[in-house]
PDB file of C-alpha atoms in Angstrom:
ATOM      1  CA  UNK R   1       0.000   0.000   0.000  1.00 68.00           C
ATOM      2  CA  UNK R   2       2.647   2.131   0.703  1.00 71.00           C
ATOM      3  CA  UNK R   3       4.828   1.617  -1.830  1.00 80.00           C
ATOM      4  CA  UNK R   4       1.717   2.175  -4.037  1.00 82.00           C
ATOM      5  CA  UNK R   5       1.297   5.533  -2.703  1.00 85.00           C
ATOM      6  CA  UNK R   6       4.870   6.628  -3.443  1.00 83.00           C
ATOM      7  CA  UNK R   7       4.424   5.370  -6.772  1.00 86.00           C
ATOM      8  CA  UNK R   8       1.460   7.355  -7.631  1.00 86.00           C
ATOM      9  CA  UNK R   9       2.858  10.143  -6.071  1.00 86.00           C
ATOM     10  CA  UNK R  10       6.308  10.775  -7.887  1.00 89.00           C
ATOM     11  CA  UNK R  11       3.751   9.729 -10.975  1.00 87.00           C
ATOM     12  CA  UNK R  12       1.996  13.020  -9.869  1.00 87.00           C
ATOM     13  CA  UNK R  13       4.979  14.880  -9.432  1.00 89.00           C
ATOM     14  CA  UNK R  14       5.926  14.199 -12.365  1.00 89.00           C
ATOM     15  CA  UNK R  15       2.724  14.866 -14.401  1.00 86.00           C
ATOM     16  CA  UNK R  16       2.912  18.249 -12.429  1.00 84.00           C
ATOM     17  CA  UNK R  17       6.656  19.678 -13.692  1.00 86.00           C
ATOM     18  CA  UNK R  18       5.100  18.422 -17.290  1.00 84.00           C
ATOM     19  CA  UNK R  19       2.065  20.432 -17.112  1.00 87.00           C
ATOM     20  CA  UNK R  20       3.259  23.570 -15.649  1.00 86.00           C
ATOM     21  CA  UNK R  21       4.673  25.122 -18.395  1.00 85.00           C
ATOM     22  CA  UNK R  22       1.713  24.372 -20.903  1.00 86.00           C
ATOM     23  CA  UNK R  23      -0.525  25.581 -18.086  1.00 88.00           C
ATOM     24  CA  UNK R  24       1.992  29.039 -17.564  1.00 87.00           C
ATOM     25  CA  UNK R  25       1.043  29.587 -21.521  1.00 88.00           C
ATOM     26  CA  UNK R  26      -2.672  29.011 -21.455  1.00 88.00           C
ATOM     27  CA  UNK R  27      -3.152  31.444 -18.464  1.00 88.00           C
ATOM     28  CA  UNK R  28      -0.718  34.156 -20.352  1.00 87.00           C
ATOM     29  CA  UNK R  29      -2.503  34.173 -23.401  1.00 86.00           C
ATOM     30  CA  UNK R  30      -6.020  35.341 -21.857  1.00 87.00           C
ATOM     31  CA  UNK R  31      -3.596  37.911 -19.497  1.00 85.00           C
ATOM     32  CA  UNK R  32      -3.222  41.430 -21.055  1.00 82.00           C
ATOM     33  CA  UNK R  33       0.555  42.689 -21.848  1.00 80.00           C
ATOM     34  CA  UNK R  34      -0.012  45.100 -18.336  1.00 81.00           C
ATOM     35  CA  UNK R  35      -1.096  42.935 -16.259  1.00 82.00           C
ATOM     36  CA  UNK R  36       1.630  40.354 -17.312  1.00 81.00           C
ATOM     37  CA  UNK R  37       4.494  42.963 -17.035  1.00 78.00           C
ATOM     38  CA  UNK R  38       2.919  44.013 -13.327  1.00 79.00           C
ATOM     39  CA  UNK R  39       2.202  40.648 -11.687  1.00 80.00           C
ATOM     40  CA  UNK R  40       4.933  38.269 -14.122  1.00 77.00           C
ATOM     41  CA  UNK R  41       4.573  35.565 -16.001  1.00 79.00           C
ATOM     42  CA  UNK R  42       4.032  32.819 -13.017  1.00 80.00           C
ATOM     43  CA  UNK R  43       0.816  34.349 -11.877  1.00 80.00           C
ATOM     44  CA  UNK R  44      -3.482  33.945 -11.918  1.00 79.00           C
ATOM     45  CA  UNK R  45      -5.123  35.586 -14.725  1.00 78.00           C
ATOM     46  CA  UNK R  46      -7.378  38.828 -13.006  1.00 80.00           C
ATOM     47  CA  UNK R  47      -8.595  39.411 -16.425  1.00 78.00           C
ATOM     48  CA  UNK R  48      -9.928  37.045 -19.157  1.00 82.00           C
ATOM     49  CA  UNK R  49      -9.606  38.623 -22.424  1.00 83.00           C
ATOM     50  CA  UNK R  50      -9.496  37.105 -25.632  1.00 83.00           C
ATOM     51  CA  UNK R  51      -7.744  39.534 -27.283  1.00 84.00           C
ATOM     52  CA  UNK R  52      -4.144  37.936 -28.257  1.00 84.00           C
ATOM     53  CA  UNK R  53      -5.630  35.473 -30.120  1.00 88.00           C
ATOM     54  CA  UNK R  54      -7.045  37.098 -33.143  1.00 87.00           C
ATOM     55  CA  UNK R  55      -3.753  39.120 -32.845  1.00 86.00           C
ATOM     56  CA  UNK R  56      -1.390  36.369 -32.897  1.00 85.00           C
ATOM     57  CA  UNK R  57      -3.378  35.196 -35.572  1.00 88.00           C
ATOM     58  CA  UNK R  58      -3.116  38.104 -38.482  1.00 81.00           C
ATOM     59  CA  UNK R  59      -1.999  40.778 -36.801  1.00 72.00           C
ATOM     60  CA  UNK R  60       1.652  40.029 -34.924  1.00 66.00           C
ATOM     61  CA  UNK R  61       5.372  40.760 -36.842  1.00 65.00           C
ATOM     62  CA  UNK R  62       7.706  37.401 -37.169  1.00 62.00           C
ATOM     63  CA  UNK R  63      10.864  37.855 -39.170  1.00 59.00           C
ATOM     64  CA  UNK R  64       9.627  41.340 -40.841  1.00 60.00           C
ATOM     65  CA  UNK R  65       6.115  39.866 -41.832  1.00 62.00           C
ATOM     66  CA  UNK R  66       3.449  41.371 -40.151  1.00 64.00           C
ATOM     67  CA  UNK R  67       0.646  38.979 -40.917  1.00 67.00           C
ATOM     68  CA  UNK R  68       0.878  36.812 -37.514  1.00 75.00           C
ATOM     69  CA  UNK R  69       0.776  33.341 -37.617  1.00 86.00           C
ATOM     70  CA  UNK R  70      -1.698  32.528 -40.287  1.00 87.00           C
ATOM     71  CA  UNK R  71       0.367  32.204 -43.281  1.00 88.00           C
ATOM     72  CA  UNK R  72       2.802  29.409 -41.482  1.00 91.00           C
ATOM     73  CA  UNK R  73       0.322  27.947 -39.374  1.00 93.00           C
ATOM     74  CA  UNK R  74      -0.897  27.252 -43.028  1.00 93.00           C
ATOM     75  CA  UNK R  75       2.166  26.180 -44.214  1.00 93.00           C
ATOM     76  CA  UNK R  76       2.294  23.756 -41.882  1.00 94.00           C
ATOM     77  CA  UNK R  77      -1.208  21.757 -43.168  1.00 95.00           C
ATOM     78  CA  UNK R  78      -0.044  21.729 -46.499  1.00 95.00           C
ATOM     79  CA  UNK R  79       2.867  20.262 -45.803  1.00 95.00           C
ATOM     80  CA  UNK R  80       2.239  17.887 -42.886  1.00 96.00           C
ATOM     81  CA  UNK R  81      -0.822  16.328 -45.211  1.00 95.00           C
ATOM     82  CA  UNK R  82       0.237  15.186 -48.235  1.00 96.00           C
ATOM     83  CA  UNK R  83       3.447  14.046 -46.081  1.00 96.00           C
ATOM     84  CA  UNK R  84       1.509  12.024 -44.153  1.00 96.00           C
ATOM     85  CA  UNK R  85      -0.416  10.541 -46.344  1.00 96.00           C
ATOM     86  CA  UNK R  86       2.017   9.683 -48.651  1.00 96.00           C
ATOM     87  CA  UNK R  87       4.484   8.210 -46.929  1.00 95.00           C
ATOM     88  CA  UNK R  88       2.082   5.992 -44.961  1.00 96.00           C
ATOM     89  CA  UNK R  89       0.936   4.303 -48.012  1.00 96.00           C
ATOM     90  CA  UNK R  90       4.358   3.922 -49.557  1.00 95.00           C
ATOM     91  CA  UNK R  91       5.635   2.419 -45.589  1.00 94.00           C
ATOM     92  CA  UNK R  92       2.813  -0.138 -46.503  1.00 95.00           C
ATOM     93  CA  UNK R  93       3.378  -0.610 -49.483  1.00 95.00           C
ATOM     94  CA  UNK R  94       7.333  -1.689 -48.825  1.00 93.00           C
ATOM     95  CA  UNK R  95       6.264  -3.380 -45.134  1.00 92.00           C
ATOM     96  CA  UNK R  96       3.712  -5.523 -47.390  1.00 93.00           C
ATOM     97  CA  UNK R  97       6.647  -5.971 -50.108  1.00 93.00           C
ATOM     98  CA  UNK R  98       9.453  -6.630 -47.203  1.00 91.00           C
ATOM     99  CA  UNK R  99       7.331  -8.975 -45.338  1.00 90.00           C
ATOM    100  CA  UNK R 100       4.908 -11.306 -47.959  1.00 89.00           C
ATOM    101  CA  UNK R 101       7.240 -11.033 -51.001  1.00 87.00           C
ATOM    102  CA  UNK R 102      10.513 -11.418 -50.297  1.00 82.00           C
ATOM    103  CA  UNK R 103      13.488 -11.150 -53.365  1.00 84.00           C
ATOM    104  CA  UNK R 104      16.758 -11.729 -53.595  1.00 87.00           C
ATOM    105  CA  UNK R 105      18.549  -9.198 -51.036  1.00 84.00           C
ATOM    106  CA  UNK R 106      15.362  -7.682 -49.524  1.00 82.00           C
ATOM    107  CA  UNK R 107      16.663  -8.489 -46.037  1.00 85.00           C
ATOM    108  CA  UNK R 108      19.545  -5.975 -47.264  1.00 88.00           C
ATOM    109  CA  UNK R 109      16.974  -3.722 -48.768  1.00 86.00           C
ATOM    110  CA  UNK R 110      15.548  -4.004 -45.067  1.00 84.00           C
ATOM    111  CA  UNK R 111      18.901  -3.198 -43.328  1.00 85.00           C
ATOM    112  CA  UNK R 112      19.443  -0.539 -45.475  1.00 84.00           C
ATOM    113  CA  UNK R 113      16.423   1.328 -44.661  1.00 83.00           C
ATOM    114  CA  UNK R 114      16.227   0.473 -41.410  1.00 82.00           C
ATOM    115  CA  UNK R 115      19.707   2.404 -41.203  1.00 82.00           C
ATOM    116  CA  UNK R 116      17.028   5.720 -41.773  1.00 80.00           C
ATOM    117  CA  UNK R 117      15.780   5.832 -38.503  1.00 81.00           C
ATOM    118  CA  UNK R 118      19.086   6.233 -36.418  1.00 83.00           C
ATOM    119  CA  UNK R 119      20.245   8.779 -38.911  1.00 83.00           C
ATOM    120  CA  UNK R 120      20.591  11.894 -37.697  1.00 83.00           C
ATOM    121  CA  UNK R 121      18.964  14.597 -39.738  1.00 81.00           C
ATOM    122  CA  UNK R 122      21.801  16.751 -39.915  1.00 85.00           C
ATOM    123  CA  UNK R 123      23.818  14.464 -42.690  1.00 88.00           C
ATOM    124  CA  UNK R 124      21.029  14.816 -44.840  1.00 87.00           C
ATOM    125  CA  UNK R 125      21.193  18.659 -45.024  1.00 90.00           C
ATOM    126  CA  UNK R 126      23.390  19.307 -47.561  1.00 90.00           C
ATOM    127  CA  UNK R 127      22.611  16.957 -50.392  1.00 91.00           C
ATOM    128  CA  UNK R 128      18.254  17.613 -49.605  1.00 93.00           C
ATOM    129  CA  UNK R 129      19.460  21.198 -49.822  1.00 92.00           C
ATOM    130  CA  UNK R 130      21.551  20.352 -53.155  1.00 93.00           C
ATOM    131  CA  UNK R 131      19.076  18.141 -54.531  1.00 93.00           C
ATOM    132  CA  UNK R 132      15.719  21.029 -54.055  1.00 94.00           C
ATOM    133  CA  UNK R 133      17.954  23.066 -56.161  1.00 92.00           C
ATOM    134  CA  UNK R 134      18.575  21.046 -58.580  1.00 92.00           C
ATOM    135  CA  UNK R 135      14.217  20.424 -58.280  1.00 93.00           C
ATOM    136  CA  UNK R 136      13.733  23.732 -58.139  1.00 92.00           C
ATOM    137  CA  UNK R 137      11.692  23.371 -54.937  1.00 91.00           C
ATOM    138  CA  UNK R 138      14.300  25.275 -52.460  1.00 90.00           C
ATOM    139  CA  UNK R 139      12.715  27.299 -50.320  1.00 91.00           C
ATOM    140  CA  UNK R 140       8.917  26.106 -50.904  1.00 92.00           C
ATOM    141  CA  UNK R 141       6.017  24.059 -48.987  1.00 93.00           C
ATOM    142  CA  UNK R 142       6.262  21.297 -51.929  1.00 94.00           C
ATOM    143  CA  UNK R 143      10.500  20.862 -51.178  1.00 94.00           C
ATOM    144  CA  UNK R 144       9.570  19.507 -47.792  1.00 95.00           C
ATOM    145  CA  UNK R 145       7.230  17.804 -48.675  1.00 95.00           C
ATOM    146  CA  UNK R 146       9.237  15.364 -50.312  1.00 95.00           C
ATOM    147  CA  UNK R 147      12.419  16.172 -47.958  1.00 94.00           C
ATOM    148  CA  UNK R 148       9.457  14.507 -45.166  1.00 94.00           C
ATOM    149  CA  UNK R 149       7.853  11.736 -47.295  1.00 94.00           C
ATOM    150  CA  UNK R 150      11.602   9.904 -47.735  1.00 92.00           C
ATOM    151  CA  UNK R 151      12.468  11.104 -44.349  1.00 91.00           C
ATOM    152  CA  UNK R 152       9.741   8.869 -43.035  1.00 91.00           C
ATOM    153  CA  UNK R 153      10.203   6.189 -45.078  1.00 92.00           C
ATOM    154  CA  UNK R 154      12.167   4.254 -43.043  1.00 91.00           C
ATOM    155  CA  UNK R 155       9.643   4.415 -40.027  1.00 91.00           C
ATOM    156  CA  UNK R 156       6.601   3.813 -41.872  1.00 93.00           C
ATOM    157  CA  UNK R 157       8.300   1.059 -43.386  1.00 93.00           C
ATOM    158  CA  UNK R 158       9.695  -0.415 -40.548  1.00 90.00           C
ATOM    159  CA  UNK R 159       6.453  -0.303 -38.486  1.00 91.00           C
ATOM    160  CA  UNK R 160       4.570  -2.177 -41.430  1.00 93.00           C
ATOM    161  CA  UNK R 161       6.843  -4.418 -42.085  1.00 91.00           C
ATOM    162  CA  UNK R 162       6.934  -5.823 -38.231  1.00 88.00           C
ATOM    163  CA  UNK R 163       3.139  -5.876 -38.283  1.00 90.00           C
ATOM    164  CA  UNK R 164       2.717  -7.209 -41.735  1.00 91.00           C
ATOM    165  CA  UNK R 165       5.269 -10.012 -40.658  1.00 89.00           C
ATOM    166  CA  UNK R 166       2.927 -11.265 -37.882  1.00 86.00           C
ATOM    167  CA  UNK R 167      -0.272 -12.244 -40.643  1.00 89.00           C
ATOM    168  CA  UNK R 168       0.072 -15.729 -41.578  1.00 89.00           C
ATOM    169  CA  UNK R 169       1.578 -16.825 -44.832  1.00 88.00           C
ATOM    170  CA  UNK R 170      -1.266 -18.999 -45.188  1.00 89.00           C
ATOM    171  CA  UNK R 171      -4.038 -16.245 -45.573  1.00 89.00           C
ATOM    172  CA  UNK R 172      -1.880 -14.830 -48.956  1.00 89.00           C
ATOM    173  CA  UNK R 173      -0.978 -18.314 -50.079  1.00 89.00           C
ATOM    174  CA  UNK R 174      -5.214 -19.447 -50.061  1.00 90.00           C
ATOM    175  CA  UNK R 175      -5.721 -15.993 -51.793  1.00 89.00           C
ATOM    176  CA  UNK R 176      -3.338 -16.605 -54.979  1.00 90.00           C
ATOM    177  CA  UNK R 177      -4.263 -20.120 -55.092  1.00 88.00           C
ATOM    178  CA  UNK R 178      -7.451 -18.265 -55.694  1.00 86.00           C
ATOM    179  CA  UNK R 179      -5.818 -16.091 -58.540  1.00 87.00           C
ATOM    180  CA  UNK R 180      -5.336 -13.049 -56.398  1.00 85.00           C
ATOM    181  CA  UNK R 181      -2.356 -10.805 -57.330  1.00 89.00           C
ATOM    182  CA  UNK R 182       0.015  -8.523 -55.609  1.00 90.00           C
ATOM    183  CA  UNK R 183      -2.178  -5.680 -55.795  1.00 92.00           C
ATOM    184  CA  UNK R 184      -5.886  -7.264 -54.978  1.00 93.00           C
ATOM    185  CA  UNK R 185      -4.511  -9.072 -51.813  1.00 92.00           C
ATOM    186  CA  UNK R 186      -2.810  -5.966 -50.590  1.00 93.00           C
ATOM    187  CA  UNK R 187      -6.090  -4.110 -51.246  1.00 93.00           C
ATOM    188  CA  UNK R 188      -8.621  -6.785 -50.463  1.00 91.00           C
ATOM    189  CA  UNK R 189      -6.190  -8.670 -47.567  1.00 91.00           C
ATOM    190  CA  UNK R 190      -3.369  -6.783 -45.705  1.00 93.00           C
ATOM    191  CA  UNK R 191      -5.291  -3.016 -45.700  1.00 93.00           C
ATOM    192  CA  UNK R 192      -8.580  -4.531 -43.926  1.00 92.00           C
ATOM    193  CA  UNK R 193      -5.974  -6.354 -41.654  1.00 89.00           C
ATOM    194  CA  UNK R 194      -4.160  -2.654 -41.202  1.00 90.00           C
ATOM    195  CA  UNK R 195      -6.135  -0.056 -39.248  1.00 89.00           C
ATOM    196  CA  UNK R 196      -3.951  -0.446 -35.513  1.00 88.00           C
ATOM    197  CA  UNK R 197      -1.085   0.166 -37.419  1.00 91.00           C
ATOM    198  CA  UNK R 198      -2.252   2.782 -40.277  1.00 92.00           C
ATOM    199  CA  UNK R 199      -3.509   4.995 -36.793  1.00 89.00           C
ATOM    200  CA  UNK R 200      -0.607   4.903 -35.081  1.00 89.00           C
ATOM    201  CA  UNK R 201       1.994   5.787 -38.853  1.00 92.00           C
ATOM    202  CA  UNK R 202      -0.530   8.406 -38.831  1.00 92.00           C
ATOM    203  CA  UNK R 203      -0.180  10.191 -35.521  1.00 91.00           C
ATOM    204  CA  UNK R 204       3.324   9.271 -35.061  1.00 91.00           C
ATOM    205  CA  UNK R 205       4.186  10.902 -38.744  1.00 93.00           C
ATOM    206  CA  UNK R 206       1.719  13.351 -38.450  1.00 94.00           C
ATOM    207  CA  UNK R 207       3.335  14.844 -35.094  1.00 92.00           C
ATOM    208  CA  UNK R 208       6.911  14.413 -36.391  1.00 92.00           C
ATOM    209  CA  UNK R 209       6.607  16.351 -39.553  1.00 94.00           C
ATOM    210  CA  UNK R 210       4.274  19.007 -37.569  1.00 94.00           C
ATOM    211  CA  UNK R 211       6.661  19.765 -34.691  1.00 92.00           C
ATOM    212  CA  UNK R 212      10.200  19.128 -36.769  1.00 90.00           C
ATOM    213  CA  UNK R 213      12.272  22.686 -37.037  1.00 88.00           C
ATOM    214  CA  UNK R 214      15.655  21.578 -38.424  1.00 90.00           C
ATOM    215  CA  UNK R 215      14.602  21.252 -42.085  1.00 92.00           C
ATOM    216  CA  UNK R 216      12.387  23.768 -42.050  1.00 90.00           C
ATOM    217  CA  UNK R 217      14.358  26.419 -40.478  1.00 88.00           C
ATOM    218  CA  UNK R 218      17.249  25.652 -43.123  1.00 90.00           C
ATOM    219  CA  UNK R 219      15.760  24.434 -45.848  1.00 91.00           C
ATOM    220  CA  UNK R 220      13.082  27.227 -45.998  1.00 89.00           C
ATOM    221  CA  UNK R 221      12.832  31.107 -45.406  1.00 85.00           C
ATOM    222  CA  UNK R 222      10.769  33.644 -44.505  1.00 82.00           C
ATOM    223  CA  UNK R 223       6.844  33.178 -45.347  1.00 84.00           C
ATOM    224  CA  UNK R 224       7.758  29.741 -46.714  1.00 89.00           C
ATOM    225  CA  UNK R 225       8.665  28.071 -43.573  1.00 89.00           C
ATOM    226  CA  UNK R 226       6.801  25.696 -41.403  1.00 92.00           C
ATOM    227  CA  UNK R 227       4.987  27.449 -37.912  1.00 91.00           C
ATOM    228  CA  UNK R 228       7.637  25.731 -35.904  1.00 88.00           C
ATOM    229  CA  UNK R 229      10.302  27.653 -37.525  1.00 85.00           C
ATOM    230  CA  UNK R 230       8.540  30.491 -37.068  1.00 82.00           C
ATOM    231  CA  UNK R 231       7.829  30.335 -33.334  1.00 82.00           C
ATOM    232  CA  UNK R 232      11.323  29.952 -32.878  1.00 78.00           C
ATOM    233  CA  UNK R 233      12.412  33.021 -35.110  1.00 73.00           C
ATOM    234  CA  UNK R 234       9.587  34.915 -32.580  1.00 71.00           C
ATOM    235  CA  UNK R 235      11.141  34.258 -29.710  1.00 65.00           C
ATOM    236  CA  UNK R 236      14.499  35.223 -30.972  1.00 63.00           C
ATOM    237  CA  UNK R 237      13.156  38.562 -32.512  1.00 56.00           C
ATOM    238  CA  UNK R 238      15.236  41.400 -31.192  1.00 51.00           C
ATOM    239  CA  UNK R 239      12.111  43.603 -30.355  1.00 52.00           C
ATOM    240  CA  UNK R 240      12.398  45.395 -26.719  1.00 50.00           C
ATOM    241  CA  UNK R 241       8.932  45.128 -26.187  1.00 57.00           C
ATOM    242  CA  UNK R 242       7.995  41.679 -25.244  1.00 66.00           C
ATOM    243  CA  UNK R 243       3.591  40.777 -26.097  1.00 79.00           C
ATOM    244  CA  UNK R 244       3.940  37.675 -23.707  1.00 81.00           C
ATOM    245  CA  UNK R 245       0.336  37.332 -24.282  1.00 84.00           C
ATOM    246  CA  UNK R 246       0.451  37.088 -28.325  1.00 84.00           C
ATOM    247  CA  UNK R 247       3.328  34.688 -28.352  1.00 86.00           C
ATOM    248  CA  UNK R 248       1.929  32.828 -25.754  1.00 87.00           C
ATOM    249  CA  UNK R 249      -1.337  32.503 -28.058  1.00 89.00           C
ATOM    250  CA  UNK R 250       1.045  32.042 -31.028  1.00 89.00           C
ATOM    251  CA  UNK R 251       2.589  29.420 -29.324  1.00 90.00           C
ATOM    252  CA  UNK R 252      -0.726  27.630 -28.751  1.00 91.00           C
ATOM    253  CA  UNK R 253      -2.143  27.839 -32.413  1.00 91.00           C
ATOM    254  CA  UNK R 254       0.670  26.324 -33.374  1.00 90.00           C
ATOM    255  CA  UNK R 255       0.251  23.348 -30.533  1.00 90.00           C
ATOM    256  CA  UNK R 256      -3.262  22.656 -31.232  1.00 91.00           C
ATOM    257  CA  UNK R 257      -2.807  20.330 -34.105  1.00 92.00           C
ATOM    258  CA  UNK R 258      -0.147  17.697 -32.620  1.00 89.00           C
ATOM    259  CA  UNK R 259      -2.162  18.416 -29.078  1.00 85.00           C
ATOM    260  CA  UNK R 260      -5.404  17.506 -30.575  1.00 88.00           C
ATOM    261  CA  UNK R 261      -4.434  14.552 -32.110  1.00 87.00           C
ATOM    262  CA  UNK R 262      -2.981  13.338 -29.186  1.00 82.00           C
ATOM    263  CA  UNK R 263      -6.101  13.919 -27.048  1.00 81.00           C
ATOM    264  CA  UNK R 264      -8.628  12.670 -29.946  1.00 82.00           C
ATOM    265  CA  UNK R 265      -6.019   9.165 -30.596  1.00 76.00           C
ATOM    266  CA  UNK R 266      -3.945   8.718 -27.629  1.00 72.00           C
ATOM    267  CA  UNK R 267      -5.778   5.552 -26.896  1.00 72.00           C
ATOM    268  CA  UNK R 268      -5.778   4.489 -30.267  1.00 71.00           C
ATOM    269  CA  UNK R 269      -2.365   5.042 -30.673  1.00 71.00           C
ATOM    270  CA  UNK R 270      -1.457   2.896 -27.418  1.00 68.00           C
ATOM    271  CA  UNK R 271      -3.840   0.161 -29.012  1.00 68.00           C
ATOM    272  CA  UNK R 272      -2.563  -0.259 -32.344  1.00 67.00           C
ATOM    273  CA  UNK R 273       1.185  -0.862 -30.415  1.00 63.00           C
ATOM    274  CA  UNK R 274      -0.375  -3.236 -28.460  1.00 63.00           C
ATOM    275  CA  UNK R 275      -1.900  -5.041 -31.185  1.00 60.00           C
ATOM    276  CA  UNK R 276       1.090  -4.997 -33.313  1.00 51.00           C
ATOM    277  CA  UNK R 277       3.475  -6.248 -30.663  1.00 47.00           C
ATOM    278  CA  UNK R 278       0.569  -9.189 -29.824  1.00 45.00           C
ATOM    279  CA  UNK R 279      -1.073  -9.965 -32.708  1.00 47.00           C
TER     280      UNK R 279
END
């Protein structure tokens, strides 16, 4: 009982230190500017206002663009989407490739991918910034786009793959003996089979690519970068008048997404890792 009690309690601790700063930032962002400068950050809100949200949104400078948060915010969807999307259903379609039709050197093909996900990001900056160039996607949405679909290749692949491994042989062998091809039993077989695992590719790429700043800070300027980038350049701005409660709003527009998924398929996410390491 005891021990129990400890346990829950550093659990709570814990939980506490986590949620402290996100709940400093909520509070700020319905404080007024005065009343944040006269009382400090750390302190009770003895105003609600609303009023650094619409602000933060189109009306607040970042990097010499005075159009708040909107633009990047929006940058952000149109590149976290497509990225998403795509490189889930190319992970599946190599996990169902890696794992139901083997070749000649596919465990290689495996290694070599696999390699991806301890890679840091920072060796790939050079040649994705030589190779956008060469494109003629530098400094655009559609650039990381791609820089984020092969980025995430190796972990979509890697997470299909280990669940597509687990789905007897004997289910695809029954379907060709019933003249079903490579692309009818991936469609009609393995996707059916898929949801756990398409849920969690999906949040875990879909938070990635949303709250990564390395590529977009370099690989991307100005109104073309990612809201993440863009947060950062905010709090770096050299302005000597600091609107805690705009970039604390700012900072929460740009949270939402990632936070909402969380709260909407946290449970889903736990599940489909459960299934996949059971099934």
């Amino acid at each position: 009982m005891i021990s129990r009690i400890v346990i829950y309690g550093l659990l709570g601790l814990i939980s506490v230190v986590y949620i402290v700063p996100l709940l400093v930032v909520v509070l700020n962002s319905f404080r007024t500017n005065a009343e944040i400068g006269a009382m400090g950050l750390i302190s009770l809100p003895q105003s609600f206002r609303l009023d650094a949200w619409p602000q933060a949104w189109s009306d607040f400078c970042i990097g010499g663009q005075c159009n708040g948060v909107a633009r990047y915010f929006w940058n952000s969807v149109a590149m976290v989407v497509p990225a998403t999307i795509i490189s889930t259903a190319l992970g599946a379609i190599n996990g169902y490739i890696l794992s139901k039709w083997k070749f000649p050197g596919s465990e290689i093909v495996f290694g070599c991918m696999l390699l991806g996900v301890f890679m840091p990001g920072q060796i790939a900056l050079l040649p994705w910034a030589f190779l956008l160039g060469k494109l003629g996607l530098a400094n655009s949405v559609y650039g990381l786009v791609l820089v984020h679909c092969i980025q995430g290749l190796s972990f979509t692949t890697l997470f299909f793959r280990n669940y597509y491994v687990s789905i007897p042989d004997d289910l695809l062998k029954a379907a060709r003996i019933d003249g079903a091809g490579f692309w009818r039993i991936f469609w009609k077989i393995m996707i059916p089979l898929s949801p756990p695992i398409i849920i969690v590719t999906v949040i875990w790429q879909f938070t990635g690519i949303w709250n990564e700043y390395l590529f977009g800070v370099v690989l991307n300027s100005g109104s073309n970068q990612p809201i993440t980038s863009a947060l950062v350049a905010l709090s770096m701005s050299g302005t000597t008048v600091r609107t805690y409660d705009v970039m604390s709003a700012a900072v929460l527009i740009g949270a939402l997404p990632p936070l909402l998924v969380y709260f909407f398929g946290g449970k889903y996410f736990v599940r489909g890792l459960t299934q996949g390491a059971i099934k």
